[in-house]
C-alpha positions as a Markdown table, in Angstrom:
| # | Residue | x | y | z |
|---|---|---|---|---|
| 1 | Unk | 127.6 | 117.1 | 126.1 |
| 2 | Unk | 128.6 | 113.5 | 126.6 |
| 3 | Unk | 125.8 | 112.9 | 129.1 |
| 4 | Unk | 123.2 | 114.4 | 126.7 |
| 5 | Unk | 124.5 | 112.1 | 123.9 |
| 6 | Unk | 124.1 | 109.1 | 126.1 |
| 7 | Unk | 120.6 | 110.0 | 127.1 |
| 8 | Unk | 119.5 | 110.6 | 123.5 |
| 9 | Unk | 121.1 | 107.3 | 122.4 |
| 10 | Unk | 119.3 | 105.5 | 125.2 |
| 11 | Unk | 115.9 | 106.9 | 124.1 |
| 12 | Unk | 116.7 | 106.1 | 120.4 |
| 13 | Unk | 117.6 | 102.5 | 121.5 |
| 14 | Unk | 114.2 | 102.2 | 123.3 |
| 15 | Unk | 112.3 | 103.5 | 120.2 |
| 16 | Unk | 114.2 | 101.1 | 117.9 |
| 17 | Unk | 113.6 | 98.0 | 120.0 |
| 18 | Unk | 109.9 | 98.9 | 120.6 |
| 19 | Unk | 109.2 | 99.6 | 117.0 |
| 20 | Unk | 107.2 | 97.3 | 114.7 |
| 21 | Unk | 109.8 | 97.5 | 112.0 |
| 22 | Unk | 111.1 | 94.2 | 110.5 |
| 23 | Unk | 114.3 | 92.7 | 111.8 |
| 24 | Unk | 116.6 | 94.0 | 109.0 |
| 25 | Unk | 115.5 | 97.6 | 109.6 |
| 26 | Unk | 116.1 | 97.2 | 113.3 |
| 27 | Unk | 119.6 | 95.8 | 112.7 |
| 28 | Unk | 120.5 | 98.7 | 110.4 |
| 29 | Unk | 119.2 | 101.3 | 112.8 |
| 30 | Unk | 121.1 | 99.7 | 115.7 |
| 31 | Unk | 124.3 | 99.7 | 113.7 |
| 32 | Unk | 123.8 | 103.4 | 112.8 |
| 33 | Unk | 123.2 | 104.2 | 116.5 |
| 34 | Unk | 126.4 | 102.3 | 117.5 |
| 35 | Unk | 128.5 | 104.2 | 115.1 |
| 36 | Unk | 127.0 | 107.5 | 116.2 |
| 37 | Unk | 127.7 | 107.0 | 119.9 |
| 38 | Unk | 131.1 | 105.3 | 119.4 |
| 39 | Unk | 133.1 | 108.5 | 119.9 |
| 40 | Unk | 131.3 | 109.2 | 123.2 |
| 41 | Unk | 131.2 | 105.7 | 124.8 |
| 42 | Unk | 132.7 | 102.6 | 123.3 |
| 43 | Unk | 131.0 | 100.4 | 125.8 |
| 44 | Unk | 127.6 | 101.8 | 124.9 |
| 45 | Unk | 128.3 | 101.4 | 121.2 |
| 46 | Unk | 129.4 | 97.8 | 121.9 |
| 47 | Unk | 126.1 | 97.1 | 123.7 |
| 48 | Unk | 124.1 | 98.4 | 120.8 |
| 49 | Unk | 126.1 | 96.5 | 118.3 |
| 50 | Unk | 125.7 | 93.3 | 120.4 |
| 51 | Unk | 121.9 | 93.8 | 120.3 |
| 52 | Unk | 122.1 | 94.2 | 116.5 |
| 53 | Unk | 124.1 | 90.9 | 116.3 |
| 54 | Unk | 121.5 | 89.2 | 118.5 |
| 55 | Unk | 118.6 | 90.2 | 116.3 |
| 56 | Unk | 120.6 | 89.4 | 113.1 |
| 57 | Unk | 121.4 | 85.9 | 114.4 |
| 58 | Unk | 117.7 | 85.1 | 114.6 |
| 59 | Unk | 117.1 | 85.9 | 110.9 |
| 60 | Unk | 117.6 | 83.0 | 108.6 |
| 61 | Unk | 116.4 | 79.7 | 107.0 |
| 62 | Unk | 116.2 | 78.1 | 110.4 |
| 63 | Unk | 113.7 | 80.7 | 111.7 |
| 64 | Unk | 111.6 | 80.4 | 108.5 |
| 65 | Unk | 111.6 | 76.6 | 108.7 |
| 66 | Unk | 110.4 | 76.8 | 112.4 |
| 67 | Unk | 107.6 | 79.3 | 111.5 |
| 68 | Unk | 106.5 | 77.1 | 108.6 |
| 69 | Unk | 106.4 | 74.1 | 110.9 |
| 70 | Unk | 104.1 | 76.0 | 113.3 |
| 71 | Unk | 101.7 | 76.7 | 110.4 |
| 72 | Unk | 101.7 | 73.0 | 109.3 |
| 73 | Unk | 101.0 | 72.0 | 112.9 |
| 74 | Unk | 98.1 | 74.4 | 113.0 |
| 75 | Unk | 96.7 | 72.9 | 109.8 |
| 76 | Unk | 97.0 | 69.4 | 111.3 |
| 77 | Unk | 95.3 | 70.4 | 114.6 |
| 78 | Unk | 92.2 | 71.6 | 112.7 |
| 79 | Unk | 89.2 | 69.6 | 113.5 |
| 80 | Unk | 85.6 | 70.5 | 112.4 |
| 81 | Unk | 83.2 | 71.0 | 115.2 |
| 82 | Unk | 85.9 | 71.6 | 117.8 |
| 83 | Unk | 87.4 | 74.8 | 119.1 |
| 84 | Unk | 90.9 | 75.2 | 120.5 |
| 85 | Unk | 90.9 | 78.8 | 121.7 |
| 86 | Unk | 94.1 | 78.4 | 123.8 |
| 87 | Unk | 96.0 | 76.9 | 120.9 |
| 88 | Unk | 94.8 | 79.7 | 118.6 |
| 89 | Unk | 95.9 | 82.3 | 121.1 |
| 90 | Unk | 99.4 | 80.7 | 121.4 |
| 91 | Unk | 99.7 | 80.6 | 117.6 |
| 92 | Unk | 98.8 | 84.3 | 117.5 |
| 93 | Unk | 101.5 | 85.1 | 120.1 |
| 94 | Unk | 104.1 | 83.0 | 118.2 |
| 95 | Unk | 103.2 | 85.0 | 115.0 |
| 96 | Unk | 103.8 | 88.3 | 116.8 |
| 97 | Unk | 107.1 | 87.2 | 118.2 |
| 98 | Unk | 108.2 | 85.5 | 114.9 |
| 99 | Unk | 107.3 | 88.7 | 112.9 |
| 100 | Unk | 109.9 | 90.6 | 114.8 |
| 101 | Unk | 112.6 | 88.4 | 113.3 |
| 102 | Unk | 111.3 | 88.2 | 109.8 |
| 103 | Unk | 113.6 | 89.7 | 107.2 |
| 104 | Unk | 110.7 | 90.3 | 104.8 |
| 105 | Unk | 106.9 | 90.7 | 105.4 |
| 106 | Unk | 106.1 | 88.2 | 102.6 |
| 107 | Unk | 107.6 | 85.3 | 104.6 |
| 108 | Unk | 104.8 | 85.5 | 107.1 |
| 109 | Unk | 102.3 | 83.8 | 104.8 |
| 110 | Unk | 99.5 | 85.9 | 106.3 |
| 111 | Unk | 96.6 | 84.1 | 104.5 |
| 112 | Unk | 97.7 | 80.7 | 105.7 |
| 113 | Unk | 98.1 | 82.1 | 109.3 |
| 114 | Unk | 94.6 | 83.5 | 109.4 |
| 115 | Unk | 93.2 | 80.3 | 107.9 |
| 116 | Unk | 95.0 | 78.3 | 110.6 |
| 117 | Unk | 93.6 | 80.5 | 113.3 |
| 118 | Unk | 90.0 | 80.1 | 111.9 |
| 119 | Unk | 90.6 | 76.3 | 111.8 |
| 120 | Unk | 91.7 | 76.2 | 115.4 |
| 121 | Unk | 88.9 | 78.4 | 116.8 |
| 122 | Unk | 86.6 | 80.4 | 114.5 |
| 123 | Unk | 85.3 | 82.8 | 117.2 |
| 124 | Unk | 88.8 | 83.4 | 118.7 |
| 125 | Unk | 90.2 | 84.2 | 115.2 |
| 126 | Unk | 88.0 | 87.3 | 114.8 |
| 127 | Unk | 88.9 | 88.4 | 118.3 |
| 128 | Unk | 92.6 | 88.0 | 117.5 |
| 129 | Unk | 92.3 | 90.0 | 114.3 |
| 130 | Unk | 90.5 | 92.8 | 116.3 |
| 131 | Unk | 93.4 | 92.8 | 118.8 |
| 132 | Unk | 95.9 | 93.0 | 116.0 |
| 133 | Unk | 94.1 | 95.9 | 114.5 |
| 134 | Unk | 94.3 | 97.7 | 117.9 |
| 135 | Unk | 98.0 | 96.9 | 118.1 |
| 136 | Unk | 98.6 | 97.8 | 114.5 |
| 137 | Unk | 100.0 | 94.4 | 113.8 |
| 138 | Unk | 99.7 | 93.2 | 110.2 |
| 139 | Unk | 97.0 | 94.6 | 108.0 |
| 140 | Unk | 93.6 | 94.0 | 109.6 |
| 141 | Unk | 91.7 | 95.4 | 106.6 |
| 142 | Unk | 93.3 | 92.8 | 104.3 |
| 143 | Unk | 93.2 | 89.9 | 106.8 |
| 144 | Unk | 89.6 | 90.2 | 107.7 |
| 145 | Unk | 88.2 | 89.1 | 104.3 |
| 146 | Unk | 90.6 | 86.0 | 104.5 |
| 147 | Unk | 88.9 | 85.0 | 107.8 |
| 148 | Unk | 85.4 | 85.6 | 106.4 |
| 149 | Unk | 86.1 | 83.5 | 103.3 |
| 150 | Unk | 87.6 | 80.7 | 105.4 |
| 151 | Unk | 84.5 | 80.8 | 107.7 |
| 152 | Unk | 82.2 | 80.6 | 104.6 |
| 153 | Unk | 84.2 | 77.6 | 103.2 |
| 154 | Unk | 83.7 | 75.8 | 106.5 |
| 155 | Unk | 80.0 | 76.4 | 106.4 |
| 156 | Unk | 80.1 | 78.6 | 109.5 |
| 157 | Unk | 78.8 | 81.7 | 107.7 |
| 158 | Unk | 76.3 | 82.0 | 104.7 |
| 159 | Unk | 77.7 | 83.0 | 101.3 |
| 160 | Unk | 75.9 | 86.3 | 101.6 |
| 161 | Unk | 78.1 | 87.3 | 104.5 |
| 162 | Unk | 80.9 | 88.3 | 102.1 |
| 163 | Unk | 78.6 | 90.6 | 100.1 |
| 164 | Unk | 77.2 | 92.1 | 103.3 |
| 165 | Unk | 80.7 | 92.9 | 104.7 |
| 166 | Unk | 82.3 | 94.0 | 101.5 |
| 167 | Unk | 82.1 | 97.6 | 102.4 |
| 168 | Unk | 84.6 | 97.2 | 105.2 |
| 169 | Unk | 87.8 | 97.4 | 103.2 |
| 170 | Unk | 89.9 | 95.8 | 100.4 |
| 171 | Unk | 90.5 | 92.2 | 99.6 |
| 172 | Unk | 86.9 | 91.3 | 98.6 |
| 173 | Unk | 85.8 | 89.5 | 95.4 |
| 174 | Unk | 82.8 | 91.8 | 95.2 |
| 175 | Unk | 81.0 | 90.8 | 92.0 |
| 176 | Unk | 81.9 | 87.1 | 92.5 |
| 177 | Unk | 80.6 | 87.3 | 96.1 |
| 178 | Unk | 77.3 | 88.7 | 94.8 |
| 179 | Unk | 76.9 | 85.9 | 92.3 |
| 180 | Unk | 77.7 | 83.2 | 94.9 |
| 181 | Unk | 75.2 | 84.7 | 97.4 |
| 182 | Unk | 72.5 | 85.0 | 94.8 |
| 183 | Unk | 73.0 | 81.4 | 93.6 |
| 184 | Unk | 72.8 | 80.2 | 97.2 |
| 185 | Unk | 69.3 | 81.8 | 97.6 |
| 186 | Unk | 66.1 | 80.3 | 96.3 |
| 187 | Unk | 63.8 | 83.2 | 97.0 |
| 188 | Unk | 63.8 | 85.9 | 94.3 |
| 189 | Unk | 63.0 | 88.7 | 96.8 |
| 190 | Unk | 66.1 | 87.8 | 98.9 |
| 191 | Unk | 68.2 | 87.7 | 95.7 |
| 192 | Unk | 67.0 | 91.2 | 94.9 |
| 193 | Unk | 67.8 | 92.4 | 98.4 |
| 194 | Unk | 71.3 | 90.9 | 98.2 |
| 195 | Unk | 72.0 | 92.6 | 94.9 |
| 196 | Unk | 70.5 | 95.9 | 96.1 |
| 197 | Unk | 72.5 | 96.1 | 99.3 |
| 198 | Unk | 75.8 | 95.0 | 97.7 |
| 199 | Unk | 75.4 | 97.5 | 94.9 |
| 200 | Unk | 75.4 | 100.3 | 97.5 |
| 201 | Unk | 79.0 | 99.6 | 98.2 |
| 202 | Unk | 80.0 | 99.0 | 94.6 |
| 203 | Unk | 78.5 | 102.2 | 93.1 |
| 204 | Unk | 80.8 | 104.5 | 95.2 |
| 205 | Unk | 83.9 | 102.7 | 94.0 |
| 206 | Unk | 85.9 | 102.9 | 90.8 |
| 207 | Unk | 85.5 | 99.9 | 88.5 |
| 208 | Unk | 86.3 | 99.0 | 84.9 |
| 209 | Unk | 83.6 | 98.2 | 82.4 |
| 210 | Unk | 83.3 | 94.3 | 83.0 |
| 211 | Unk | 82.0 | 94.5 | 86.6 |
| 212 | Unk | 79.3 | 97.0 | 85.6 |
| 213 | Unk | 78.2 | 94.8 | 82.7 |
| 214 | Unk | 78.0 | 91.7 | 85.0 |
| 215 | Unk | 75.9 | 93.7 | 87.4 |
| 216 | Unk | 73.6 | 94.8 | 84.5 |
| 217 | Unk | 73.2 | 91.1 | 83.5 |
| 218 | Unk | 72.4 | 90.1 | 87.1 |
| 219 | Unk | 69.8 | 93.0 | 87.5 |
| 220 | Unk | 68.2 | 92.0 | 84.2 |
| 221 | Unk | 67.9 | 88.4 | 85.2 |
| 222 | Unk | 66.1 | 89.4 | 88.4 |
| 223 | Unk | 63.9 | 91.9 | 86.6 |
| 224 | Unk | 65.0 | 94.8 | 88.7 |
| 225 | Unk | 66.7 | 98.1 | 88.0 |
| 226 | Unk | 69.7 | 99.5 | 89.9 |
| 227 | Unk | 69.9 | 103.3 | 90.3 |
| 228 | Unk | 72.6 | 105.0 | 88.3 |
| 229 | Unk | 73.9 | 101.7 | 86.8 |
| 230 | Unk | 73.3 | 102.7 | 83.2 |
| 231 | Unk | 75.3 | 105.9 | 83.7 |
| 232 | Unk | 78.2 | 104.2 | 85.5 |
| 233 | Unk | 78.4 | 101.6 | 82.7 |
| 234 | Unk | 78.3 | 104.2 | 80.0 |
| 235 | Unk | 80.9 | 106.3 | 81.8 |
| 236 | Unk | 83.3 | 103.4 | 82.1 |
| 237 | Unk | 82.9 | 102.5 | 78.4 |
| 238 | Unk | 83.6 | 106.1 | 77.4 |
| 239 | Unk | 86.6 | 106.3 | 79.7 |
| 240 | Unk | 88.0 | 103.1 | 78.4 |
| 241 | Unk | 87.6 | 104.2 | 74.8 |
| 242 | Unk | 89.2 | 107.5 | 75.5 |
| 243 | Unk | 92.2 | 105.8 | 77.1 |
| 244 | Unk | 92.6 | 103.5 | 74.1 |
| 245 | Unk | 92.6 | 106.5 | 71.7 |
| 246 | Unk | 95.1 | 108.4 | 73.9 |
| 247 | Unk | 97.4 | 105.3 | 74.0 |
| 248 | Unk | 97.1 | 104.9 | 70.2 |
| 249 | Unk | 98.0 | 108.6 | 69.5 |
| 250 | Unk | 100.9 | 108.6 | 71.9 |
| 251 | Unk | 104.1 | 109.0 | 69.9 |
| 252 | Unk | 106.3 | 106.1 | 70.0 |
| 253 | Unk | 109.6 | 106.7 | 71.7 |
| 254 | Unk | 112.5 | 106.3 | 69.5 |
| 255 | Unk | 114.9 | 103.8 | 71.0 |
| 256 | Unk | 118.0 | 105.5 | 72.1 |
| 257 | Unk | 121.2 | 104.2 | 70.8 |
| 258 | Unk | 123.5 | 102.8 | 73.4 |
| 259 | Unk | 126.5 | 105.0 | 73.8 |
| 260 | Unk | 129.6 | 102.9 | 73.9 |
| 261 | Unk | 132.6 | 104.1 | 75.8 |
| 262 | Unk | 135.7 | 104.8 | 73.7 |
| 263 | Unk | 138.3 | 102.1 | 73.6 |
| 264 | Unk | 141.1 | 104.2 | 75.2 |
| 265 | Unk | 143.7 | 101.5 | 74.9 |
| 266 | Unk | 143.2 | 101.3 | 71.2 |
| 267 | Unk | 143.2 | 105.1 | 70.8 |
| 268 | Unk | 146.4 | 105.6 | 72.7 |
| 269 | Unk | 148.1 | 102.5 | 71.4 |
| 270 | Unk | 151.7 | 103.3 | 70.5 |
| 271 | Unk | 151.5 | 106.9 | 71.7 |
| 272 | Unk | 154.2 | 108.1 | 74.1 |
| 273 | Unk | 152.3 | 110.2 | 76.7 |
| 274 | Unk | 155.6 | 111.2 | 78.2 |
| 275 | Unk | 156.5 | 113.2 | 75.0 |
| 276 | Unk | 156.3 | 116.9 | 75.9 |
| 277 | Unk | 155.8 | 118.0 | 72.3 |
| 278 | Unk | 152.9 | 115.6 | 71.9 |
| 279 | Unk | 151.3 | 116.7 | 75.1 |
| 280 | Unk | 151.4 | 120.3 | 74.0 |
| 281 | Unk | 149.4 | 119.3 | 70.9 |
| 282 | Unk | 146.8 | 117.2 | 72.8 |
| 283 | Unk | 146.4 | 119.6 | 75.7 |
| 284 | Unk | 146.8 | 123.2 | 74.4 |
| 285 | Unk | 147.6 | 125.9 | 76.9 |
């Protein structure tokens, strides 16, 4: 039974250390594993606990300051017209290693990291995001738009690229992207093509009334009609009105009065609880 426990604990240890969980979760899991195996092997439990201490020691302000410094160096190393693919790759590897010791995902500053990679090497940044998607590192669907917007800001991609790629996932400013792409074009036929293609992605997604109205204004300004737009606009207006009526009819919840605990000291002040006769009255048989 002891040998089986040691084999299982060893497999559990390998899974914990190989997981993509953040540092705090790994520390908690290793502590639980150390407690579970302690009654079988104190030396094995000590080894797991030492590993937990090693990971925990790398979490802290010093680690976050070091990671922020790397991001600032990446910003400083950015130079237009040049590509530093080796530096971009090294920054990506540092990000992967640093993430293992991040207590919270928000401390990574993903947007700044992706913008730094694009600044170092635009082509390598997309290849790095592709590798991260394969390794399930970060959220490739949310990071890809950040890279595309950064490439557009640097003039490496046209504004219509965001509208053309907006069907790939979340994180896009869809209507704003369409407006920017149309404003950047001078030919009316191209403007209509941009709106027509971008609308294909929008019409299969849920939107509130304002985006549909903005699309209607754009379509009217280009003297074109978009299929199903009137129905989608009317449906969103009807739904919004229905939700407003439902919210207005919803009964207001009566605020509950806070139940205060009795002041037992005041209640039993001056009462002799050792009096047998009194106890018989208070606690009937």
